[in-house]
Amino acid sequence: MKTTIAVVNGPNLGRLGRREPGIYGHQSWEDIWQELVKSFPEIQLESFQSNHEGALIDYIEQLLDRAVSGLVLNPGALAHQSYALRDCLKAAGLPVVEVHLSNVHAREAFRATSLISPVVWGQIAGLGPLGYHLAIEALARHQGVSS
Ligand code: DQA
């Protein structure tokens, strides 16, 4: 059975490619996703996006009842404001890599603080879509799966 890794995007990330392309790039999520699926044939990847905090938490909670090995999460602005998401991840006991397409440390001051960083395994910021690839690679190695 293939290892499963979930890739989750939070608010406003459904509009990648059209949303501030100077910051978030010209690729749509569909394009990025196709590349990810092609790059990791040994891994069962699943993708979820929501603009709603509760829907994201519901989705993450149901991962815990299944044999999911890790989570790649771009929380969008919820990184900077959601204690509920932080509590969910802290309790999850799942290896999580937080990904930000942009370098959140080089932008507005409020983006430099992530409430979830202290409770995740690692964080990647500023590398664009490559961040998702590297996060999956890291989780796969963590699980001893070669990609
Ligand atoms: C983001 C950075 C956040 O500050 C912002 O609110 C986003 C996207 C990123 O991928 O760079 O929605 O998470």
XYZ file of N, CA, C and O and ligand atoms in Angstrom:
601
model
N 0.838 -1.208 0.000
C 0.000 0.000 0.000
C 0.874 1.261 0.000
O 1.849 1.339 0.735
N 0.506 2.221 -0.830
C 1.286 3.457 -0.901
C 1.083 4.297 0.359
O -0.012 4.325 0.921
N 2.137 4.997 0.742
C 2.018 5.989 1.816
C 1.161 7.156 1.333
O 1.305 7.601 0.191
N 0.299 7.646 2.198
C -0.545 8.792 1.825
C -0.061 10.067 2.516
O 0.194 10.071 3.715
N 0.075 11.107 1.729
C 0.387 12.439 2.263
C -0.683 13.415 1.773
O -1.031 13.420 0.592
N -1.213 14.199 2.700
C -2.239 15.185 2.348
C -1.596 16.551 2.150
O -0.685 16.936 2.895
N -2.065 17.250 1.128
C -1.563 18.601 0.826
C -2.759 19.546 0.919
O -3.712 19.428 0.150
N -2.694 20.440 1.891
C -3.865 21.259 2.222
C -3.536 22.741 2.066
O -2.489 23.205 2.535
N -4.447 23.440 1.426
C -4.299 24.881 1.244
C -5.456 25.625 1.893
O -6.621 25.237 1.748
N -5.122 26.706 2.574
C -6.126 27.497 3.271
C -6.695 28.629 2.431
O -6.620 28.613 1.193
N -7.261 29.627 3.100
C -8.004 30.700 2.447
C -7.229 31.408 1.340
O -6.023 31.684 1.471
N -7.941 31.671 0.260
C -7.467 32.463 -0.890
C -6.456 31.740 -1.769
O -5.986 32.299 -2.750
N -6.128 30.513 -1.426
C -5.144 29.788 -2.236
C -5.806 29.004 -3.372
O -5.104 28.404 -4.186
N -7.126 29.052 -3.431
C -7.825 28.444 -4.570
C -7.676 29.291 -5.828
O -7.985 28.843 -6.931
N -7.195 30.497 -5.662
C -7.089 31.415 -6.813
C -5.647 31.620 -7.256
O -5.302 32.628 -7.868
N -4.809 30.650 -6.935
C -3.407 30.773 -7.366
C -3.332 30.921 -8.877
O -4.096 30.288 -9.607
N -2.407 31.738 -9.320
C -2.276 32.011 -10.753
C -2.999 33.299 -11.132
O -2.560 34.022 -12.018
N -4.101 33.570 -10.405
C -4.853 34.802 -10.670
C -4.713 35.792 -9.520
O -4.924 36.985 -9.655
N -4.345 35.278 -8.353
C -4.236 36.124 -7.160
C -2.806 36.696 -7.056
O -1.850 35.938 -6.894
N -2.694 37.995 -7.133
C -1.394 38.669 -6.974
C -0.231 37.830 -7.524
O 0.651 37.409 -6.761
N -0.209 37.612 -8.844
C 0.826 36.737 -9.411
C 2.252 37.217 -9.162
O 3.177 36.397 -9.136
N 2.413 38.525 -8.949
C 3.750 39.049 -8.642
C 4.280 38.483 -7.321
O 5.496 38.419 -7.105
N 3.371 38.096 -6.450
C 3.776 37.539 -5.143
C 3.673 36.010 -5.143
O 4.586 35.315 -4.685
N 2.566 35.500 -5.684
C 2.296 34.058 -5.539
C 2.541 33.254 -6.816
O 2.369 32.033 -6.804
N 2.951 33.943 -7.882
C 3.300 33.236 -9.107
C 2.142 33.101 -10.084
O 0.997 33.435 -9.772
N 2.455 32.580 -11.253
C 1.486 32.498 -12.353
C 0.862 31.112 -12.478
O -0.024 30.909 -13.286
N 1.361 30.161 -11.700
C 0.832 28.802 -11.836
C -0.457 28.635 -11.028
O -0.534 29.068 -9.876
N -1.425 27.966 -11.629
C -2.644 27.635 -10.885
C -2.344 26.439 -9.982
O -1.348 25.724 -10.184
N -3.226 26.200 -9.003
C -3.043 25.031 -8.148
C -3.135 23.748 -8.981
O -2.386 22.801 -8.743
N -4.015 23.739 -9.973
C -4.154 22.552 -10.831
C -2.806 22.218 -11.483
O -2.410 21.062 -11.547
N -2.101 23.249 -11.979
C -0.785 23.029 -12.605
C 0.234 22.506 -11.588
O 0.979 21.572 -11.860
N 0.250 23.145 -10.434
C 1.197 22.728 -9.391
C 0.899 21.287 -8.979
O 1.790 20.453 -8.842
N -0.394 21.008 -8.827
C -0.818 19.673 -8.379
C -0.406 18.595 -9.386
O 0.097 17.538 -8.994
N -0.599 18.872 -10.678
C -0.215 17.893 -11.707
C 1.270 17.574 -11.596
O 1.686 16.421 -11.707
N 2.085 18.605 -11.382
C 3.529 18.394 -11.249
C 3.861 17.567 -10.009
O 4.737 16.704 -10.038
N 3.137 17.843 -8.924
C 3.395 17.084 -7.688
C 3.061 15.613 -7.885
O 3.838 14.733 -7.522
N 1.917 15.357 -8.476
C 1.476 13.960 -8.677
C 2.473 13.230 -9.576
O 2.823 12.073 -9.322
N 2.964 13.934 -10.606
C 3.935 13.330 -11.524
C 5.278 13.074 -10.816
O 5.952 12.088 -11.072
N 5.646 13.967 -9.920
C 6.954 13.866 -9.250
C 7.013 12.771 -8.196
O 8.099 12.333 -7.828
N 5.836 12.389 -7.672
C 5.846 11.426 -6.557
C 4.944 10.223 -6.850
O 3.938 10.002 -6.156
N 5.328 9.417 -7.855
C 4.458 8.284 -8.214
C 4.346 7.238 -7.109
O 3.374 6.486 -7.086
N 5.315 7.233 -6.192
C 5.295 6.221 -5.125
C 4.416 6.625 -3.944
O 4.261 5.857 -2.999
N 3.905 7.840 -4.005
C 3.141 8.351 -2.855
C 1.707 8.651 -3.283
O 1.474 9.209 -4.356
N 0.784 8.268 -2.441
C -0.622 8.608 -2.668
C -0.840 10.020 -2.134
O -0.802 10.231 -0.923
N -1.006 10.963 -3.056
C -1.207 12.352 -2.627
C -2.684 12.693 -2.677
O -3.390 12.266 -3.596
N -3.128 13.466 -1.707
C -4.493 13.996 -1.790
C -4.476 15.471 -1.454
O -3.656 15.924 -0.652
N -5.350 16.205 -2.127
C -5.337 17.654 -2.021
C -6.678 18.173 -1.516
O -7.739 17.641 -1.868
N -6.614 19.212 -0.683
C -7.840 19.834 -0.172
C -7.583 21.325 -0.013
O -6.495 21.724 0.425
N -8.568 22.123 -0.388
C -8.469 23.576 -0.175
C -9.787 24.084 0.382
O -10.866 23.653 -0.043
N -9.701 24.975 1.343
C -10.923 25.637 1.807
C -10.603 27.049 2.249
O -9.497 27.340 2.728
N -11.610 27.895 2.103
C -11.487 29.268 2.610
C -11.967 29.359 4.059
O -11.974 30.446 4.637
N -12.370 28.203 4.626
C -13.021 28.212 5.942
C -12.192 27.460 6.987
O -11.858 26.282 6.798
N -11.912 28.144 8.062
C -11.105 27.562 9.143
C -11.677 26.227 9.627
O -10.953 25.231 9.777
N -12.987 26.207 9.901
C -13.611 24.991 10.440
C -13.541 23.830 9.465
O -13.331 22.679 9.868
N -13.699 24.115 8.187
C -13.635 23.043 7.176
C -12.228 22.454 7.124
O -12.049 21.240 6.963
N -11.230 23.309 7.277
C -9.833 22.821 7.286
C -9.595 21.933 8.504
O -8.974 20.874 8.404
N -10.110 22.363 9.638
C -9.931 21.578 10.868
C -10.681 20.245 10.747
O -10.140 19.192 11.107
N -11.892 20.285 10.212
C -12.646 19.025 10.007
C -11.848 18.085 9.110
O -11.767 16.887 9.369
N -11.280 18.626 8.047
C -10.526 17.784 7.110
C -9.293 17.183 7.804
O -9.013 15.989 7.673
N -8.572 18.006 8.547
C -7.358 17.510 9.226
C -7.740 16.448 10.270
O -7.081 15.424 10.394
N -8.837 16.674 10.978
C -9.251 15.699 12.002
C -9.572 14.343 11.391
O -9.227 13.307 11.951
N -10.205 14.358 10.204
C -10.551 13.053 9.618
C -9.302 12.335 9.086
O -9.306 11.112 8.963
N -8.228 13.081 8.827
C -6.978 12.422 8.403
C -6.462 11.512 9.519
O -5.826 10.493 9.265
N -6.748 11.917 10.757
C -6.195 11.202 11.911
C -6.811 9.821 12.072
O -6.228 8.942 12.683
N -8.008 9.640 11.531
C -8.681 8.336 11.633
C -8.281 7.424 10.477
O -8.788 6.313 10.364
N -7.420 7.931 9.590
C -7.001 7.149 8.434
C -5.487 6.978 8.480
O -4.813 7.589 9.294
N -4.994 6.118 7.621
C -3.551 5.835 7.641
C -2.791 6.882 6.814
O -2.165 6.573 5.804
N -2.872 8.131 7.246
C -2.182 9.213 6.533
C -0.858 9.489 7.255
O -0.822 9.600 8.476
N 0.219 9.582 6.477
C 1.559 9.652 7.085
C 2.028 11.064 7.373
O 2.944 11.264 8.170
N 1.475 12.031 6.681
C 1.972 13.387 6.897
C 1.091 14.406 6.210
O 0.242 14.069 5.369
N 1.314 15.642 6.588
C 0.494 16.746 6.082
C 1.390 17.898 5.647
O 2.262 18.337 6.410
N 1.168 18.343 4.429
C 1.784 19.576 3.936
C 0.691 20.633 4.001
O -0.381 20.439 3.417
N 0.933 21.703 4.707
C -0.127 22.688 4.941
C 0.340 24.096 4.626
O 1.293 24.598 5.235
N -0.331 24.700 3.643
C -0.193 26.142 3.466
C -1.447 26.756 4.080
O -2.513 26.728 3.467
N -1.338 27.295 5.281
C -2.517 27.787 5.993
C -2.983 29.157 5.530
O -3.997 29.660 6.009
N -2.255 29.770 4.574
C -2.583 31.138 4.180
C -2.520 32.029 5.417
O -1.713 31.803 6.330
N -3.413 33.004 5.465
C -3.384 33.967 6.577
C -3.755 33.339 7.913
O -3.496 33.938 8.971
N -4.340 32.140 7.897
C -4.672 31.499 9.179
C -3.417 31.226 10.003
O -3.483 31.102 11.222
N -2.267 31.131 9.328
C -1.006 30.958 10.068
C -0.826 32.077 11.088
O -0.270 31.865 12.163
N -1.289 33.261 10.725
C -1.017 34.439 11.550
C -2.117 34.717 12.578
O -1.977 35.611 13.388
N -3.220 33.963 12.507
C -4.352 34.356 13.338
C -5.128 33.228 13.993
O -5.979 33.492 14.844
N -4.862 31.960 13.606
C -5.779 30.909 14.054
C -5.223 30.051 15.192
O -4.438 29.124 14.974
N -5.701 30.332 16.392
C -5.352 29.473 17.528
C -6.053 28.124 17.398
O -5.555 27.105 17.883
N -7.224 28.124 16.747
C -7.974 26.866 16.585
C -7.196 25.891 15.703
O -7.109 24.693 16.002
N -6.612 26.413 14.640
C -5.818 25.550 13.745
C -4.563 25.068 14.479
O -4.171 23.904 14.378
N -3.963 25.940 15.233
C -2.783 25.552 16.015
C -3.125 24.420 16.988
O -2.410 23.422 17.079
N -4.236 24.569 17.714
C -4.639 23.524 18.673
C -4.869 22.199 17.959
O -4.492 21.138 18.450
N -5.509 22.279 16.795
C -5.794 21.070 16.007
C -4.488 20.368 15.618
O -4.342 19.153 15.808
N -3.517 21.133 15.131
C -2.246 20.539 14.685
C -1.444 20.008 15.874
O -0.806 18.956 15.791
N -1.500 20.716 16.976
C -0.745 20.293 18.169
C -1.262 18.942 18.655
O -0.492 18.063 19.044
N -2.580 18.776 18.602
C -3.187 17.535 19.095
C -3.075 16.401 18.081
O -3.246 15.231 18.436
N -2.783 16.754 16.826
C -2.888 15.758 15.750
C -1.839 14.645 15.849
O -2.103 13.505 15.493
N -0.652 14.992 16.307
C 0.398 13.978 16.370
C 0.800 13.483 14.992
O 1.222 12.339 14.828
N 0.655 14.324 14.005
C 0.985 13.993 12.613
C 2.159 14.887 12.203
O 2.155 16.072 12.536
N 3.167 14.353 11.491
C 4.203 15.276 11.024
C 3.635 16.267 10.002
O 3.003 15.860 9.028
N 3.854 17.534 10.267
C 3.292 18.589 9.409
C 4.426 19.485 8.929
O 5.282 19.899 9.727
N 4.443 19.781 7.626
C 5.350 20.806 7.110
C 4.493 21.986 6.661
O 3.596 21.842 5.816
N 4.766 23.132 7.240
C 4.067 24.382 6.902
C 4.772 24.987 5.688
O 6.001 25.129 5.684
N 3.994 25.306 4.673
C 4.569 25.881 3.454
C 3.947 27.248 3.190
O 2.729 27.422 3.314
N 4.794 28.198 2.854
C 4.324 29.486 2.335
C 5.022 29.725 1.012
O 6.263 29.603 0.934
N 4.270 30.079 0.003
C 4.863 30.358 -1.310
C 5.795 31.565 -1.237
O 6.883 31.559 -1.816
N 5.338 32.590 -0.541
C 6.124 33.826 -0.459
C 7.003 33.801 0.787
O 6.775 33.006 1.717
N 7.988 34.668 0.799
C 8.839 34.796 1.983
C 8.117 35.685 2.993
O 8.237 36.913 2.956
N 7.379 35.044 3.879
C 6.543 35.792 4.833
C 7.379 36.683 5.760
O 6.850 37.636 6.348
N 8.665 36.409 5.854
C 9.526 37.208 6.739
C 9.991 38.501 6.068
O 10.558 39.374 6.729
N 9.772 38.591 4.774
C 10.231 39.777 4.039
C 9.055 40.667 3.619
O 9.209 41.542 2.779
N 7.878 40.410 4.232
C 6.686 41.173 3.831
C 6.180 41.992 5.031
O 6.975 42.412 5.861
N 4.860 42.197 5.096
C 4.321 42.981 6.214
C 4.671 42.283 7.536
O 4.732 41.056 7.597
N 4.810 43.096 8.589
C 5.259 42.553 9.885
C 4.340 41.446 10.393
O 4.804 40.459 10.972
N 3.017 41.574 10.154
C 2.099 40.576 10.727
C 2.324 39.184 10.150
O 1.992 38.176 10.778
N 2.929 39.114 8.952
C 3.137 37.798 8.323
C 4.347 37.059 8.907
O 4.522 35.864 8.689
N 5.180 37.785 9.628
C 6.395 37.145 10.161
C 6.082 36.218 11.331
O 6.889 35.372 11.699
N 4.894 36.386 11.921
C 4.524 35.507 13.030
C 3.590 34.421 12.543
O 2.538 34.703 11.984
N 4.012 33.185 12.754
C 3.122 32.063 12.477
C 2.772 31.411 13.800
O 3.654 30.972 14.543
N 1.472 31.332 14.069
C 1.027 30.687 15.315
C 1.218 29.181 15.253
O 1.282 28.523 16.291
N 1.321 28.656 14.030
C 1.409 27.189 13.931
C 2.850 26.686 13.890
O 3.090 25.520 14.191
N 3.805 27.551 13.558
C 5.200 27.083 13.439
C 5.711 26.336 14.670
O 6.414 25.332 14.528
N 5.368 26.783 15.889
C 5.890 26.070 17.061
C 5.350 24.649 17.209
O 5.915 23.867 17.972
N 4.267 24.317 16.515
C 3.687 22.979 16.706
C 3.817 22.100 15.461
O 3.241 21.014 15.417
N 4.531 22.585 14.447
C 4.729 21.743 13.259
C 6.169 21.219 13.233
O 7.030 21.667 13.987
N 6.385 20.269 12.341
C 7.718 19.664 12.245
C 8.710 20.635 11.604
O 9.847 20.784 12.039
N 8.276 21.283 10.509
C 9.162 22.213 9.818
C 8.381 23.218 9.008
O 7.169 23.085 8.813
N 9.116 24.232 8.550
C 8.483 25.292 7.761
C 9.346 25.615 6.555
O 10.585 25.628 6.660
N 8.690 25.851 5.422
C 9.388 26.287 4.206
C 8.675 27.548 3.729
O 7.449 27.545 3.559
N 9.420 28.610 3.494
C 8.795 29.856 3.037
C 9.650 30.502 1.956
O 10.885 30.506 2.049
N 8.988 31.019 0.937
C 9.681 31.858 -0.041
C 10.172 31.142 -1.283
O 10.748 31.778 -2.163
N 9.946 29.840 -1.371
C 10.480 29.092 -2.517
C 9.429 28.817 -3.590
O 9.679 28.028 -4.502
N 8.276 29.475 -3.480
C 7.224 29.241 -4.474
C 6.754 27.789 -4.424
O 6.875 27.121 -3.384
N 6.245 27.273 -5.571
C 5.699 25.908 -5.601
C 6.728 24.833 -5.238
O 6.361 23.751 -4.794
N 8.022 25.150 -5.402
C 9.056 24.190 -4.999
C 8.900 23.808 -3.522
O 9.244 22.692 -3.121
N 8.365 24.727 -2.734
C 8.160 24.451 -1.310
C 7.296 23.215 -1.087
O 7.561 22.414 -0.188
N 6.254 23.055 -1.910
C 5.384 21.867 -1.763
C 6.173 20.596 -2.088
O 6.027 19.578 -1.410
N 6.991 20.657 -3.142
C 7.799 19.481 -3.532
C 8.737 19.088 -2.393
O 8.846 17.913 -2.039
N 9.432 20.094 -1.851
C 10.413 19.816 -0.799
C 9.744 19.310 0.471
O 10.282 18.440 1.177
N 8.561 19.826 0.737
C 7.825 19.383 1.937
C 7.418 17.915 1.798
O 7.552 17.130 2.748
N 6.938 17.540 0.619
C 6.551 16.131 0.400
C 7.780 15.240 0.490
O 7.759 14.176 1.116
N 8.858 15.695 -0.134
C 10.120 14.939 -0.089
C 10.566 14.724 1.370
O 10.961 13.614 1.760
N 10.480 15.775 2.164
C 10.903 15.676 3.576
C 10.029 14.681 4.331
O 10.526 13.847 5.093
N 8.713 14.752 4.115
C 7.807 13.835 4.819
C 8.032 12.396 4.356
O 7.982 11.460 5.161
N 8.293 12.232 3.059
C 8.531 10.880 2.524
C 9.796 10.294 3.155
O 9.812 9.130 3.574
N 10.846 11.084 3.247
C 12.086 10.597 3.875
C 11.855 10.272 5.345
O 12.370 9.297 5.876
N 11.083 11.127 5.988
C 10.757 10.924 7.410
C 10.068 9.581 7.615
O 10.265 8.908 8.618
N 9.262 9.201 6.616
C 8.510 7.935 6.697
C 9.325 6.775 6.119
O 8.827 5.662 6.030
N 10.517 7.082 5.606
C 11.340 6.026 5.017
C 10.846 5.583 3.649
O 11.160 4.487 3.191
N 10.081 6.458 2.969
C 9.605 6.138 1.626
C 10.516 6.824 0.627
O 10.781 8.016 0.751
N 11.022 6.084 -0.388
C 11.841 6.763 -1.397
C 10.915 7.233 -2.502
O 9.942 6.572 -2.850
N 11.188 8.424 -3.034
C 10.290 8.975 -4.062
C 10.956 8.940 -5.423
O 12.118 8.653 -5.548
C 0.874 32.615 2.162
C 1.375 33.792 3.001
C 0.272 34.336 3.882
O 0.738 35.440 4.639
C -0.889 34.801 3.044
O -1.941 35.251 3.871
C -1.357 33.757 2.093
C -0.364 32.971 1.376
C 1.953 32.136 1.155
O 1.774 31.060 0.608
O 2.923 32.859 0.915
O -2.542 33.585 1.849
O 0.589 31.530 3.025
